Amino acid sequence: MAIRVFVLDDHEVVRLGLRLLLEDEPDLEVVGDASTAAEAIARIPAVRPDVALLDVRLPDGDGISVCREIRSSMDDPPACLMLTSYSADDALFTSIMAGAAGYQLKQLNTGDLVGAIRRLAAGESLLDPVMTTRVLAGFRQEEDPRYADLSTPERRVLAEIADGRTNRQIARTLYLAEKTVKHYVASLLRKLAVERRTEAAVVTLRNTRRL
């Protein structure tokens, strides 16, 4: 069966070029595309791709948020390959936290892109371990005093969030009801004074101790 691919990029020429490029490969099929984050979030669950190519910078948001949303809402989300024109540690960091399977500069050649899609569809990760370790280490600092207010179950849930897991995955790992996980997530976000899971994960990884 062909590998199903979705393309998110705000430039029409880029989307068309990627479609023509990928559909020239016998084992790849472009099942949809979008120019905005909102369109991608609406369309990806409907077409159920194996791999999603997501532009990091978009007019109405960013591809990292799209990755996080579809991984949280879909039972079997696609592997997300983040594509960007600029190399930045903070973007790589948030991509890791959102659960992206790969992070590549747009300057990669045709063969490398096609190979990356095939590898992601096979379940591999394209996040370089050396770069990932360096980036995460750069965000570590002394333990945040806000952890004092977190209960033991909240700390366990937060550690899972920092590893990029969705509520459903956390529920399975910790043997909890998904509703219970949602309660813990809401509680720990309130105690850490942050609004998003990614922000909570950043707080976690800035600590020298693992929870």
Short mmCIF file of C-alpha atoms in Angstrom, two decimals, residues 89-208:
data_model
loop_
_atom_site.label_atom_id
_atom_site.label_comp_id
_atom_site.label_asym_id
_atom_site.label_seq_id
_atom_site.Cartn_x
_atom_site.Cartn_y
_atom_site.Cartn_z
CA ASP A 89 16.78 25.52 19.31
CA ASP A 90 13.49 26.74 20.74
CA ALA A 91 11.53 25.49 17.70
CA LEU A 92 13.27 22.11 17.88
CA PHE A 93 12.56 21.96 21.61
CA THR A 94 8.84 22.65 21.22
CA SER A 95 8.67 20.20 18.29
CA ILE A 96 10.08 17.49 20.54
CA MET A 97 7.56 18.38 23.22
CA ALA A 98 4.71 18.27 20.69
CA GLY A 99 5.66 14.72 19.75
CA ALA A 100 7.11 15.39 16.30
CA ALA A 101 8.93 12.43 14.77
CA GLY A 102 11.28 14.57 12.70
CA TYR A 103 12.63 18.09 12.29
CA GLN A 104 14.28 19.12 9.03
CA LEU A 105 15.35 22.29 7.23
CA LYS A 106 13.54 22.94 3.95
CA GLN A 107 16.88 23.00 2.15
CA LEU A 108 17.05 19.18 2.17
CA ASN A 109 17.17 17.64 -1.28
CA THR A 110 14.49 15.57 -2.98
CA GLY A 111 16.04 12.22 -2.20
CA ASP A 112 16.47 13.07 1.47
CA LEU A 113 12.84 14.21 1.80
CA VAL A 114 11.44 11.09 0.15
CA GLY A 115 13.73 8.94 2.26
CA ALA A 116 12.64 10.77 5.40
CA ILE A 117 8.97 10.12 4.63
CA ARG A 118 9.61 6.43 4.11
CA ARG A 119 11.58 6.16 7.34
CA LEU A 120 8.86 7.94 9.35
CA ALA A 121 6.18 5.71 7.83
CA ALA A 122 8.24 2.72 8.96
CA GLY A 123 8.18 4.01 12.53
CA GLU A 124 11.65 5.56 12.72
CA SER A 125 12.52 8.90 14.31
CA LEU A 126 14.46 11.62 12.51
CA LEU A 127 15.30 13.61 15.62
CA ASP A 128 19.07 13.53 15.88
CA PRO A 129 19.87 12.21 19.41
CA VAL A 130 22.98 14.38 19.82
CA MET A 131 21.15 17.57 18.83
CA THR A 132 18.15 16.64 20.97
CA THR A 133 20.31 16.03 24.04
CA ARG A 134 22.15 19.32 23.52
CA VAL A 135 18.93 21.31 23.16
CA LEU A 136 17.26 19.74 26.18
CA ALA A 137 20.37 20.21 28.29
CA GLY A 138 20.44 23.88 27.37
CA PHE A 139 17.00 24.35 28.88
CA ARG A 140 17.83 22.80 32.24
CA GLN A 141 18.34 24.92 35.34
CA GLU A 142 17.75 24.72 39.10
CA GLU A 143 14.55 23.08 40.30
CA ASP A 144 11.48 25.26 40.00
CA PRO A 145 9.87 25.98 43.40
CA ARG A 146 6.40 25.57 41.87
CA TYR A 147 6.88 21.80 42.05
CA ALA A 148 6.32 21.96 45.78
CA ASP A 149 2.58 22.34 45.13
CA LEU A 150 2.31 19.31 42.86
CA SER A 151 1.04 16.01 44.20
CA THR A 152 2.83 12.75 43.37
CA PRO A 153 0.24 11.73 40.73
CA GLU A 154 0.49 15.19 39.14
CA ARG A 155 4.26 14.86 38.95
CA ARG A 156 3.94 11.49 37.25
CA VAL A 157 1.48 12.90 34.72
CA LEU A 158 3.75 15.90 34.13
CA ALA A 159 6.71 13.61 33.46
CA GLU A 160 4.63 11.81 30.82
CA ILE A 161 3.68 15.17 29.25
CA ALA A 162 7.37 16.07 29.09
CA ASP A 163 7.95 12.85 27.15
CA GLY A 164 5.42 14.00 24.55
CA ARG A 165 2.56 11.64 25.41
CA THR A 166 -1.12 12.43 24.89
CA ASN A 167 -3.77 12.07 27.61
CA ARG A 168 -4.87 8.75 26.15
CA GLN A 169 -1.31 7.43 26.14
CA ILE A 170 -0.73 8.67 29.71
CA ALA A 171 -3.90 6.95 30.86
CA ARG A 172 -2.67 3.64 29.43
CA THR A 173 0.84 4.03 30.85
CA LEU A 174 -0.26 5.00 34.36
CA TYR A 175 -3.37 2.77 34.41
CA LEU A 176 -5.73 5.70 34.94
CA ALA A 177 -9.03 6.73 33.40
CA GLU A 178 -8.57 9.36 30.69
CA LYS A 179 -10.95 11.64 32.61
CA THR A 180 -8.66 11.35 35.66
CA VAL A 181 -5.64 12.29 33.55
CA LYS A 182 -7.49 15.35 32.22
CA HIS A 183 -8.23 16.37 35.82
CA TYR A 184 -4.56 16.06 36.79
CA VAL A 185 -3.45 17.99 33.71
CA ALA A 186 -5.85 20.85 34.46
CA SER A 187 -4.71 20.91 38.09
CA LEU A 188 -0.97 20.92 37.35
CA LEU A 189 -1.34 23.62 34.69
CA ARG A 190 -3.12 25.78 37.25
CA LYS A 191 -0.47 25.17 39.92
CA LEU A 192 2.38 25.89 37.50
CA ALA A 193 0.60 29.05 36.30
CA VAL A 194 0.82 28.06 32.63
CA GLU A 195 -1.87 27.65 29.99
CA ARG A 196 -0.45 24.99 27.69
CA ARG A 197 1.04 21.51 28.00
CA THR A 198 4.16 22.60 26.14
CA GLU A 199 4.82 25.33 28.70
CA ALA A 200 4.47 22.78 31.49
CA ALA A 201 6.89 20.46 29.70
CA VAL A 202 9.42 23.28 29.38
CA VAL A 203 9.20 23.88 33.12
CA THR A 204 9.79 20.18 33.71
CA LEU A 205 12.85 19.91 31.48
CA ARG A 206 14.42 23.00 32.96
CA ASN A 207 14.90 21.09 36.22
CA THR A 208 18.03 19.15 36.97
#
